[in-house]
Amino acid sequence: MLTGKIVKQFEIDGEKIVFRYPRMSDLEGLLELVNAIVDDKAMVSSQAKKTKKEERMWLLSILKNIKKKEGVYLVVEMNGKIVGNAAVERHKEPAKKHVGEFGIMLRKEARGKGIGEKLLRCVIEEAKKVLKVKIITLEVMASNKVALHLYEKCGFKVIGTIKSGVKYYNRYEDDILMVLPVS
């Protein structure tokens, strides 16, 4: 069982960083994470705070997907506190089971330290091993230049743009589609 399994450990600036699979006991930490991301107005699709019940339902579905090998999901701990996560979820359509969709979020205190790049590379490796995906896709807002640079640095290529494809609070943002062949 992958629940709680540590995938990578390292130190950055004296901070102990752990990438591991989630467990049900992470509920409070994950709820704090998503709500902090919403408070920061980080450039992710979550724009409304979650309730404990909503987060519990989401976590149960994630744990189920991990067990069925439909997704890999890693939490990031910094000195024991959950400060981020990343996932690759297998496409639901049978004809697209070889495609995984990537997502990531990091709290402010974990950004700008190289953790995001390490996490991205780590979750891709897990997706190749566990899910056997051949292609990983992602979507990113055009104004999120830091994320765009990271994804390009890790080999993702822009394949298209949906003009005004994301409503980010009260404005529309272009949605950039990126792809990474991994086989």
C-alpha positions in Angstrom: 0.0 0.0 0.0 1.3 3.4 -0.9 -0.5 5.4 1.8 2.1 7.4 3.7 5.0 6.0 1.7 8.0 8.4 1.6 9.2 8.9 -2.0 12.0 11.5 -1.4 13.6 13.3 1.6 16.2 16.1 1.5 17.2 19.4 3.2 17.0 22.9 1.8 18.4 25.8 3.9 18.2 23.6 7.0 14.6 22.7 6.4 13.7 19.0 6.3 11.6 18.3 3.2 9.6 15.1 2.6 7.6 14.1 -0.4 5.2 11.2 0.4 1.9 9.7 -0.4 -1.0 11.1 1.7 -2.9 9.3 4.5 -6.2 10.0 6.0 -4.6 11.7 9.0 -3.4 14.5 6.6 -6.9 15.9 6.5 -6.3 18.9 8.7 -3.0 19.8 7.0 -4.4 19.5 3.5 -7.4 21.6 4.5 -5.1 24.3 5.8 -3.0 24.0 2.6 -5.9 24.5 0.2 -7.4 27.3 2.3 -4.0 29.1 2.6 -3.7 28.9 -1.2 -7.1 30.4 -1.6 -6.2 33.2 0.9 -3.0 33.9 -1.1 -5.1 34.1 -4.4 -2.4 31.7 -5.8 -2.9 31.1 -9.5 -4.7 27.7 -9.2 -8.2 26.7 -10.0 -9.3 26.6 -6.3 -10.8 30.0 -5.6 -13.1 29.2 -2.7 -12.2 27.9 0.7 -13.1 24.3 1.4 -15.0 22.9 4.4 -13.6 20.0 6.3 -16.4 17.8 4.9 -15.5 18.8 1.3 -11.8 18.2 1.9 -12.5 14.8 3.5 -14.6 13.7 0.5 -11.8 14.8 -1.8 -9.1 13.1 0.3 -11.1 9.8 0.3 -11.4 10.0 -3.5 -7.7 10.6 -3.9 -6.8 7.7 -1.6 -9.2 5.5 -3.7 -7.5 6.6 -6.9 -4.1 5.9 -5.5 -5.2 2.4 -4.5 -6.7 1.7 -8.0 -3.6 3.1 -9.6 -5.6 5.8 -11.3 -3.4 8.6 -9.9 -0.3 9.4 -8.0 -0.4 12.1 -5.4 2.4 13.5 -3.2 2.2 15.8 -0.2 5.1 18.0 0.7 6.1 18.4 4.3 8.5 21.1 5.5 9.6 20.4 9.0 6.5 18.2 9.5 4.0 20.8 8.2 2.1 20.2 4.9 3.1 23.0 2.6 2.3 21.6 -0.8 1.1 18.8 -3.0 1.3 17.5 -6.6 -0.6 14.9 -8.6 -0.8 13.2 -11.9 -4.2 11.6 -12.5 -4.9 9.2 -15.3 -7.4 10.4 -17.9 -10.9 8.9 -17.3 -11.6 8.1 -20.9 -10.6 4.5 -21.8 -8.9 5.6 -25.1 -6.8 8.1 -23.1 -5.7 6.0 -20.2 -2.0 6.6 -21.3 -2.4 10.3 -20.6 -2.0 11.8 -17.1 -3.0 15.3 -16.0 -0.6 17.2 -13.7 -1.5 19.7 -10.9 0.6 21.3 -8.2 0.2 23.8 -5.3 2.8 25.2 -2.9 2.3 27.6 0.0 4.2 30.9 -0.1 6.9 29.7 2.4 7.8 26.7 0.1 8.1 28.8 -3.1 11.4 30.0 -4.6 13.5 27.3 -3.0 13.6 24.7 -5.8 11.0 22.5 -4.0 8.5 22.9 -6.9 11.0 21.7 -9.5 12.0 18.7 -7.4 8.3 17.9 -6.7 7.4 18.2 -10.4 10.2 15.8 -11.4 9.4 13.4 -8.6 5.7 13.1 -9.3 6.5 12.6 -13.0 8.8 9.7 -12.2 6.1 8.2 -9.9 3.5 8.6 -12.7 5.8 6.8 -15.2 6.4 3.9 -12.7 3.0 3.5 -11.1 0.6 4.7 -13.8 2.7 3.8 -16.8 1.5 7.0 -18.5 3.1 8.0 -21.8 2.0 11.7 -21.9 1.5 14.2 -19.1 -0.6 17.3 -19.7 -1.2 20.5 -17.7 -2.9 23.8 -17.9 -1.5 27.1 -16.6 -2.7 30.7 -16.7 -0.7 32.8 -19.2 0.2 35.4 -16.6 1.8 32.8 -14.3 5.3 33.3 -15.7 7.1 31.5 -12.8 5.1 28.3 -13.4 5.4 28.6 -17.2 9.2 28.9 -16.9 9.4 25.9 -14.5 7.3 23.7 -16.8 9.4 24.6 -19.8 12.5 23.9 -17.8 11.2 20.4 -17.0 10.5 19.7 -20.7 6.8 20.6 -21.2 5.9 22.2 -24.5 3.1 24.7 -25.2 0.6 23.1 -27.6 -2.1 25.7 -27.5 -3.9 28.6 -25.8 -7.5 29.0 -25.0 -8.2 32.7 -25.0 -10.0 33.7 -21.8 -10.2 30.0 -20.9 -10.0 30.5 -17.1 -12.0 32.9 -14.9 -9.6 33.9 -12.2 -11.6 35.8 -9.6 -13.1 38.7 -11.5 -11.1 38.6 -14.7 -10.5 36.1 -17.6 -7.1 34.7 -18.2 -5.7 32.8 -21.2 -5.3 29.1 -20.4 -2.1 27.6 -21.8 -2.1 23.9 -22.6 1.2 22.1 -22.2 2.4 18.5 -22.9 5.3 16.3 -21.9 5.9 12.9 -23.6 7.4 10.6 -20.9 7.8 7.2 -22.7 
